mmCIF file of C-alpha atoms and ligand atoms in Angstrom:
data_model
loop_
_atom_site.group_PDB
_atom_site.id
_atom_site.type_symbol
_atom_site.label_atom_id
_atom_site.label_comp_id
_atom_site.label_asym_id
_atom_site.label_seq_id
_atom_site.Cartn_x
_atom_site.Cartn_y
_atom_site.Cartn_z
ATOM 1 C CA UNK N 1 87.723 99.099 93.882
ATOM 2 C CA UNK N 2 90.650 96.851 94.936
ATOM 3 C CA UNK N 3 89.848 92.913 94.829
ATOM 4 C CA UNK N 4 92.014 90.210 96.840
ATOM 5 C CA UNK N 5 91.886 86.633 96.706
ATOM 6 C CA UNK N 6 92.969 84.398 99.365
ATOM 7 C CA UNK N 7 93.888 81.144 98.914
ATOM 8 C CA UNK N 8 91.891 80.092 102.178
ATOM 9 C CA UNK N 9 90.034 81.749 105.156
ATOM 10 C CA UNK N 10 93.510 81.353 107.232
ATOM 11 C CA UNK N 11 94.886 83.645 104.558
ATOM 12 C CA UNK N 12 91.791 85.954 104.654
ATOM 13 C CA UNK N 13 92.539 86.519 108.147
ATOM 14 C CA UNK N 14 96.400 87.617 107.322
ATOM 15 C CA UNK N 15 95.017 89.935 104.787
ATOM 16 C CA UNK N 16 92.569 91.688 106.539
ATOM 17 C CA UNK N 17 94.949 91.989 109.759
ATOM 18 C CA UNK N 18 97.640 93.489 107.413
ATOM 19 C CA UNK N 19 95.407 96.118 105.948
ATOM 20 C CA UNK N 20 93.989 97.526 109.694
ATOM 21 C CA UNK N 21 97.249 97.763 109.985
ATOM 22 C CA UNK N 22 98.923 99.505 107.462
ATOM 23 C CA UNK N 23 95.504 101.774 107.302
ATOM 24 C CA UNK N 24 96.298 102.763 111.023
ATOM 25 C CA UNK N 25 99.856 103.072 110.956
ATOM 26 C CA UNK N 26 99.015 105.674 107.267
ATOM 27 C CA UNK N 27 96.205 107.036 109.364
ATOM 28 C CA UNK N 28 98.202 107.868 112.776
ATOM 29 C CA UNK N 29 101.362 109.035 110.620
ATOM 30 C CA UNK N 30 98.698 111.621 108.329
ATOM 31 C CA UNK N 31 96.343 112.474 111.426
ATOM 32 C CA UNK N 32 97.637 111.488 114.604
ATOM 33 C CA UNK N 33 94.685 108.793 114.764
ATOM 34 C CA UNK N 34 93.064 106.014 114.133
ATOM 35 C CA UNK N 35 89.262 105.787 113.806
ATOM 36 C CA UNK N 36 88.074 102.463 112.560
ATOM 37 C CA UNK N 37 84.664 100.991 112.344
ATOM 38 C CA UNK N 38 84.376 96.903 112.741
ATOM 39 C CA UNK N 39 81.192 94.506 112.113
ATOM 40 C CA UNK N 40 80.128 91.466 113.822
ATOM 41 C CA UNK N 41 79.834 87.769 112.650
ATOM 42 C CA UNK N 42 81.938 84.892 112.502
ATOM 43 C CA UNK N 43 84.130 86.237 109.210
ATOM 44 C CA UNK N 44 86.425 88.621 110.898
ATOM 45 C CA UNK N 45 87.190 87.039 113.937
ATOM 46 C CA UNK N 46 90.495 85.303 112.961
ATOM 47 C CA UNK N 47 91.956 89.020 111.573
ATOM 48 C CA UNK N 48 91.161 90.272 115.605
ATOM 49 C CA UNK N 49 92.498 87.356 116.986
ATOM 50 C CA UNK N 50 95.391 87.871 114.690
ATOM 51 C CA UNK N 51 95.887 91.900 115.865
ATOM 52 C CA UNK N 52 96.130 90.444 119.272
ATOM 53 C CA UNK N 53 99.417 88.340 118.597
ATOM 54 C CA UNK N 54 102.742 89.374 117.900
ATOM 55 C CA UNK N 55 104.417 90.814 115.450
ATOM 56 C CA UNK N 56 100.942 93.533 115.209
ATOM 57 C CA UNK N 57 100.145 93.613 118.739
ATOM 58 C CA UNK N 58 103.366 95.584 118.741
ATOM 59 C CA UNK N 59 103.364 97.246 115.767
ATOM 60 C CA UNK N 60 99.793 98.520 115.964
ATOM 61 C CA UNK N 61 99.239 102.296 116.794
ATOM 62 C CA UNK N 62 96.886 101.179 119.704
ATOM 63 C CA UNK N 63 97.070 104.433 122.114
ATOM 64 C CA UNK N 64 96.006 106.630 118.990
ATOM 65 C CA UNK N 65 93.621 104.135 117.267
ATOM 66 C CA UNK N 66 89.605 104.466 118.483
ATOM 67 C CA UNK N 67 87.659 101.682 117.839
ATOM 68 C CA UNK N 68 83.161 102.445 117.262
ATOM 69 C CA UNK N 69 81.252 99.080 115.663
ATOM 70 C CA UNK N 70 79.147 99.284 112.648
ATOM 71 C CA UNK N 71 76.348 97.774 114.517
ATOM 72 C CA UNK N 72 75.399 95.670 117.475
ATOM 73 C CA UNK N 73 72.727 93.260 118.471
ATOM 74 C CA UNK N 74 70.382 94.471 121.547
ATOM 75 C CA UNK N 75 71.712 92.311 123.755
ATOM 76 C CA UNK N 76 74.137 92.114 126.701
ATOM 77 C CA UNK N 77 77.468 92.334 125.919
ATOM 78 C CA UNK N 78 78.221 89.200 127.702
ATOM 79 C CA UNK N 79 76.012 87.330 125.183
ATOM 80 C CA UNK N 80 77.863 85.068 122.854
ATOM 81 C CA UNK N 81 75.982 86.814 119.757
ATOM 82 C CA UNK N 82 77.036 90.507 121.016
ATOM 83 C CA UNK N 83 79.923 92.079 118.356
ATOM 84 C CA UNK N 84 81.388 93.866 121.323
ATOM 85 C CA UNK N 85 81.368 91.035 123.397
ATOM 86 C CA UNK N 86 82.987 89.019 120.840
ATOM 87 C CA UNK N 87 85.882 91.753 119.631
ATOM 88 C CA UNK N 88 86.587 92.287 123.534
ATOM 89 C CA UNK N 89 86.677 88.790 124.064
ATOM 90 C CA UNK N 90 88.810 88.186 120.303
ATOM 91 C CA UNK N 91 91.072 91.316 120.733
ATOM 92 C CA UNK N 92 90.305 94.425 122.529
ATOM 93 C CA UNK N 93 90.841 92.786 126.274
ATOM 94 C CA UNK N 94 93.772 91.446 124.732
ATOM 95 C CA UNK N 95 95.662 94.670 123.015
ATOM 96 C CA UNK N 96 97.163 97.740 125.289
ATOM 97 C CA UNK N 97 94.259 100.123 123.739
ATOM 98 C CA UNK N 98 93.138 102.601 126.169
ATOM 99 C CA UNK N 99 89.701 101.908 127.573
ATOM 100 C CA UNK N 100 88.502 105.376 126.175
ATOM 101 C CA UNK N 101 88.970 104.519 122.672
ATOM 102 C CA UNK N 102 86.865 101.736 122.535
ATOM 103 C CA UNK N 103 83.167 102.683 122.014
ATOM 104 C CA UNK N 104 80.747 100.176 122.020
ATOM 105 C CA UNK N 105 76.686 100.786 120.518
ATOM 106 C CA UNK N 106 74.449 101.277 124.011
ATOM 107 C CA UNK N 107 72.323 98.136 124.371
ATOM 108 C CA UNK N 108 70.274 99.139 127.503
ATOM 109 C CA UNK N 109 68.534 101.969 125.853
ATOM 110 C CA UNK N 110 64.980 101.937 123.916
ATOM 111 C CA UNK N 111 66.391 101.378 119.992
ATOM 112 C CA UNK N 112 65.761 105.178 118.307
ATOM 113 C CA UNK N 113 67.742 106.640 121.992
ATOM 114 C CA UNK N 114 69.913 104.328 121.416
ATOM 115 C CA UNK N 115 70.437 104.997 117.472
ATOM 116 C CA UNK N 116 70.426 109.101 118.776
ATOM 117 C CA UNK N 117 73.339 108.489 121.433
ATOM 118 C CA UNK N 118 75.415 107.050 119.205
ATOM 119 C CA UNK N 119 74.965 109.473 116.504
ATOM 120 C CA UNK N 120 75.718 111.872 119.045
ATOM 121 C CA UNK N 121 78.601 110.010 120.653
ATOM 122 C CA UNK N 122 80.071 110.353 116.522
ATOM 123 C CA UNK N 123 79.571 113.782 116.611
ATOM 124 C CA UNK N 124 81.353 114.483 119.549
ATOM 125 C CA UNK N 125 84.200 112.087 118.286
ATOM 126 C CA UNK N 126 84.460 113.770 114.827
ATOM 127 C CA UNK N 127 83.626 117.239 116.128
ATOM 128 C CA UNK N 128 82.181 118.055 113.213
ATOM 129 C CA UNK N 129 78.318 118.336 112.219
ATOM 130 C CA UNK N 130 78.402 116.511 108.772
ATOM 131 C CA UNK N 131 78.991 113.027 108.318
ATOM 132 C CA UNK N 132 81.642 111.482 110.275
ATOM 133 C CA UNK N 133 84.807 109.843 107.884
ATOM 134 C CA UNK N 134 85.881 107.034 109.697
ATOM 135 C CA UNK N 135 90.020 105.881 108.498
ATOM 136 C CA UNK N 136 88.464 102.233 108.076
ATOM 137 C CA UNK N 137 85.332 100.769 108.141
ATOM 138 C CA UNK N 138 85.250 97.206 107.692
ATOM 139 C CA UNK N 139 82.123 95.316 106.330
ATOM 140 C CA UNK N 140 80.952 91.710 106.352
ATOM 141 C CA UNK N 141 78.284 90.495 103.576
ATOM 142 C CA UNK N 142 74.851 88.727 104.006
ATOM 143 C CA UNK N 143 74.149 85.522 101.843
ATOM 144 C CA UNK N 144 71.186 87.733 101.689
ATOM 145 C CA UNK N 145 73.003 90.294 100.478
ATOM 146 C CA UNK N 146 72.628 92.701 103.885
ATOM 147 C CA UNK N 147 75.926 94.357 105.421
ATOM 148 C CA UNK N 148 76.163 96.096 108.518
ATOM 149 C CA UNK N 149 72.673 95.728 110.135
ATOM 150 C CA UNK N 150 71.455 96.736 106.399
ATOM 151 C CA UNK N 151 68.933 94.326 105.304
ATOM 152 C CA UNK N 152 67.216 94.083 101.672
ATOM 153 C CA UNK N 153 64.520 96.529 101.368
ATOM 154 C CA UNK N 154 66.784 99.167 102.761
ATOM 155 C CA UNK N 155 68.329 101.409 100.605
ATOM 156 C CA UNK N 156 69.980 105.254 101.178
ATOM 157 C CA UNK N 157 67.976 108.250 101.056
ATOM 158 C CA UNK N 158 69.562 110.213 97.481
ATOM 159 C CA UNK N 159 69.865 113.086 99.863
ATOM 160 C CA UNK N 160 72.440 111.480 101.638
ATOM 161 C CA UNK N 161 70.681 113.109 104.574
ATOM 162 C CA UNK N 162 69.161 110.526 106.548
ATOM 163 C CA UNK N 163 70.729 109.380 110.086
ATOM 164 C CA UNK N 164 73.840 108.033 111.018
ATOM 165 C CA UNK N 165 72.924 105.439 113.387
ATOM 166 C CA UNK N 166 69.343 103.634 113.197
ATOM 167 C CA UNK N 167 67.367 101.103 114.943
ATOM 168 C CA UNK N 168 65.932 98.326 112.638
ATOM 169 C CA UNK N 169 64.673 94.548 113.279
ATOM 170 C CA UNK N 170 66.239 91.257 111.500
ATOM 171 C CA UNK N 171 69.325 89.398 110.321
ATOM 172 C CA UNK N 172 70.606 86.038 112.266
ATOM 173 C CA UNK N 173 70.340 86.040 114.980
ATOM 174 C CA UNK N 174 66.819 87.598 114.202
ATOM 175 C CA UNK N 175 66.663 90.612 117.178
ATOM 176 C CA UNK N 176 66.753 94.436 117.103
ATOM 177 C CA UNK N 177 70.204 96.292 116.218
ATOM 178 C CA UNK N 178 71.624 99.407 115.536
ATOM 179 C CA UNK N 179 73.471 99.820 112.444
ATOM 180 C CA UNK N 180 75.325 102.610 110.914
ATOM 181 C CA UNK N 181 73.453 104.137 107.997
ATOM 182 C CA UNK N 182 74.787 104.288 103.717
ATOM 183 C CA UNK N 183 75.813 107.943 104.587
ATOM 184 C CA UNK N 184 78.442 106.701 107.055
ATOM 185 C CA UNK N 185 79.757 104.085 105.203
ATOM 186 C CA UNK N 186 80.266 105.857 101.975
ATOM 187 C CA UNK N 187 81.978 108.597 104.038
ATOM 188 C CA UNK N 188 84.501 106.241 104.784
ATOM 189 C CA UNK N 189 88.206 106.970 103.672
ATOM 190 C CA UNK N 190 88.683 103.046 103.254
ATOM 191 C CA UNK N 191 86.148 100.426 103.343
ATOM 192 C CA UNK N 192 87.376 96.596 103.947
ATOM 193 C CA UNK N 193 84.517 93.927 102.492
ATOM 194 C CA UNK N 194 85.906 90.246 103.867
ATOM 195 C CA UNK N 195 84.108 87.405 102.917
ATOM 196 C CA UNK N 196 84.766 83.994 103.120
ATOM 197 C CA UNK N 197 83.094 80.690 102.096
ATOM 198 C CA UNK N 198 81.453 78.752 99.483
ATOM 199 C CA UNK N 199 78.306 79.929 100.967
ATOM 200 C CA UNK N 200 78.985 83.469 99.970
ATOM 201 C CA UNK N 201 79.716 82.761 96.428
ATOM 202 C CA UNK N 202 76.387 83.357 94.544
ATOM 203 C CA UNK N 203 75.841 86.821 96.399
ATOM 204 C CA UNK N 204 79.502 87.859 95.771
ATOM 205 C CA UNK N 205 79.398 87.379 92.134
ATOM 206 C CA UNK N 206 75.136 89.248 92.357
ATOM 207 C CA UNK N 207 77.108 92.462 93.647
ATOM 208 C CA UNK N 208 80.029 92.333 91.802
ATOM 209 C CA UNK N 209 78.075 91.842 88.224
ATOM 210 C CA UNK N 210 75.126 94.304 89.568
ATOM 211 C CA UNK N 211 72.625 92.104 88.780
ATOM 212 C CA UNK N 212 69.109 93.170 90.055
ATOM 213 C CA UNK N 213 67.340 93.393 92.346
ATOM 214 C CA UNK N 214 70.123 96.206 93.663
ATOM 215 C CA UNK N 215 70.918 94.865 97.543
ATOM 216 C CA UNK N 216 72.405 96.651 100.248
ATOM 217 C CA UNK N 217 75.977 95.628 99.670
ATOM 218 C CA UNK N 218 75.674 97.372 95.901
ATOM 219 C CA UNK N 219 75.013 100.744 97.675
ATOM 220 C CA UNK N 220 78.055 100.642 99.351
ATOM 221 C CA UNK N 221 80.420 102.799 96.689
ATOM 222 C CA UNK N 222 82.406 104.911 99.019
ATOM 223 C CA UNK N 223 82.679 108.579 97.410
ATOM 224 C CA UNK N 224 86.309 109.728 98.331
ATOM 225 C CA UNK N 225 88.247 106.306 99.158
ATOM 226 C CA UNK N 226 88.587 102.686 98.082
ATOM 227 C CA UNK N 227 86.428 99.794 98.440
ATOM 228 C CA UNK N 228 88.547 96.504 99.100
ATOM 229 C CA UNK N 229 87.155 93.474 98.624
ATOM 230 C CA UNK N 230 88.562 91.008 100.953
ATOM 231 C CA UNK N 231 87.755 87.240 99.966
ATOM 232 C CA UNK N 232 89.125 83.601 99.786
ATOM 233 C CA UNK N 233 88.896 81.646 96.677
ATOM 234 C CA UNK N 234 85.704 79.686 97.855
ATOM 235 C CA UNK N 235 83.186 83.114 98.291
ATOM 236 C CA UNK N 236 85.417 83.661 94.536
ATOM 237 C CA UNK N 237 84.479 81.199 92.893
ATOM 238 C CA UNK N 238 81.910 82.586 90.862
ATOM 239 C CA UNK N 239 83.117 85.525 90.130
ATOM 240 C CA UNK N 240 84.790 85.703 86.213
ATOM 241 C CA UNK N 241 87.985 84.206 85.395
ATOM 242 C CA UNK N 242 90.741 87.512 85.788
ATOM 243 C CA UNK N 243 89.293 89.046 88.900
ATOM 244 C CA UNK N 244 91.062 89.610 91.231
ATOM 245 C CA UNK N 245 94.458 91.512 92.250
ATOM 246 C CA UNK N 246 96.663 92.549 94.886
ATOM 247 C CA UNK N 247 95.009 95.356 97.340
ATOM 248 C CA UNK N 248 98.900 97.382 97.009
HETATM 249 C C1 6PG A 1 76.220 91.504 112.075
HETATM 250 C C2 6PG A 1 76.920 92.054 110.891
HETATM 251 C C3 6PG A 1 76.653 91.509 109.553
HETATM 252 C C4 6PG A 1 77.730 90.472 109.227
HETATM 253 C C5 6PG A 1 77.300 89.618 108.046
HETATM 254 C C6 6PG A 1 78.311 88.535 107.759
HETATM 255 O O1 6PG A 1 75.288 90.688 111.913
HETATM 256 O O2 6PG A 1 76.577 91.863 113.172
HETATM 257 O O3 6PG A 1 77.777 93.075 111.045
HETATM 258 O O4 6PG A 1 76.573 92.455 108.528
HETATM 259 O O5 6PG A 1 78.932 91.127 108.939
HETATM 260 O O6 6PG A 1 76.058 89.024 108.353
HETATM 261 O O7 6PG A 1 78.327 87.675 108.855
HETATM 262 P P1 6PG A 1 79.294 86.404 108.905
HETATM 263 O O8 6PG A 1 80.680 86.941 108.936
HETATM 264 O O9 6PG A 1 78.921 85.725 110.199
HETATM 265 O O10 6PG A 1 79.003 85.604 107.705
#
């Protein structure tokens, strides 16, 4: 695990836009491509606004990187609460990425044929039956504790078997979603966690210390890459005196 501190959320932004960026530049010079996996909510909108502006709009691998969400509301994308509406509207529209690399969670569909088309839209990305290893996946946190569409009471099936993509009910805004499942995200070759705000402080310091009950975010321990923790120093501030160093 690799732990950042910002000095503000303006700073949070820089960092997270500087690691999707070195991740796909590593990722397109070691594989040719870019897959990344992003989240909605308000935290990582500045780091897409950010990839949109020079000097990353330019130096960003955009024909080889391929964008999928780690879940979506079931709503239209033109609502102001969809996460594809809002990265389209934040940075996709804005960046020369082909339109075939960007590939959004189906909204029209009933939620389980939804959950099964994008599982199977991952499969036919990654090629591969097992579980799909996204380059980057990054992750918001819950004051609740949730990430993705991962709300308490969830948890991952020890078999590591269950489904990529499901269909569950909750969160704010309170509607149905689909959400990428544990297996996924501990998969991943690098997962981002940003977080930002005093409001985030008393659940940041619950995961880091492990305190019980165990919560969503403490399930996600990637097996085969690095978890970096993205923060500023107000979701910090309750976290130990010491924590806290440079993600390299
Ligand atoms: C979604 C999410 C969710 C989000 C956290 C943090 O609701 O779409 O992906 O997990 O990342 O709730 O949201 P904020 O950044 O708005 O605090």
């Amino acid at each position: 695990m690799t732990l950042r501190i910002a000095a503000d959320a303006d700073e949070l932004d820089h960092d997270g836009a500087e690691l999707f960026l070195r991740i796909a530049k590593d990722s397109v010079s070691t594989r040719d491509r870019f897959a990344v996996a992003i989240s909605g909510g308000s935290t990582p909108r500045g780091m897409h606004h950010l990839l949109a502006l020079e000097p990353r709009i330019s130096d960003m691998p955009w024909a080889e990187t391929h964008v999928f969400w780690v879940d979506e509301r079931l709503m239209p994308y033109d609502h102001p609460d969809s996460n594809y509406g809002s990265a389209r509207d934040d940075f996709l529209s804005r960046v020369p990425i082909p339109d075939a690399n960007v590939n959004p969670m189906p909204v029209n569909l009933e939620p389980h044929a939804g959950a099964a088309a994008y599982g199977q839209c991952l499969a036919e990305f990654f090629n591969h039956p097992s579980i799909p290893i996204f380059d980057l996946i990054v992750l918001g946190l819950g004051p609740d504790g949730h990430t993705a569409s991962l709300f308490p009471g969830s948890a991952p099936d020890p078999s590591g078997e269950e489904p990529w993509v499901i269909s569950v009910t909750g969160g704010n805004p309170n509607v149905t979603r689909l959400t990428m499942n544990y297996n996924v995200l501990n998969r991943a070759r690098h997962v981002g966690m940003l977080v930002s705000g005093a409001g985030k402080a008393d659940i940041v310091r619950r995961i880091h210390s492990k305190e019980p009950p165990l919560l969503p975010a403490h399930y996600v321990v990637p097996s085969s890459g690095p978890m970096i923790w993205l923060l500023d120093r107000a979701a910090a501030a309750l976290l130990p005196e010491g924590v806290g160093h440079g993600t390299g």
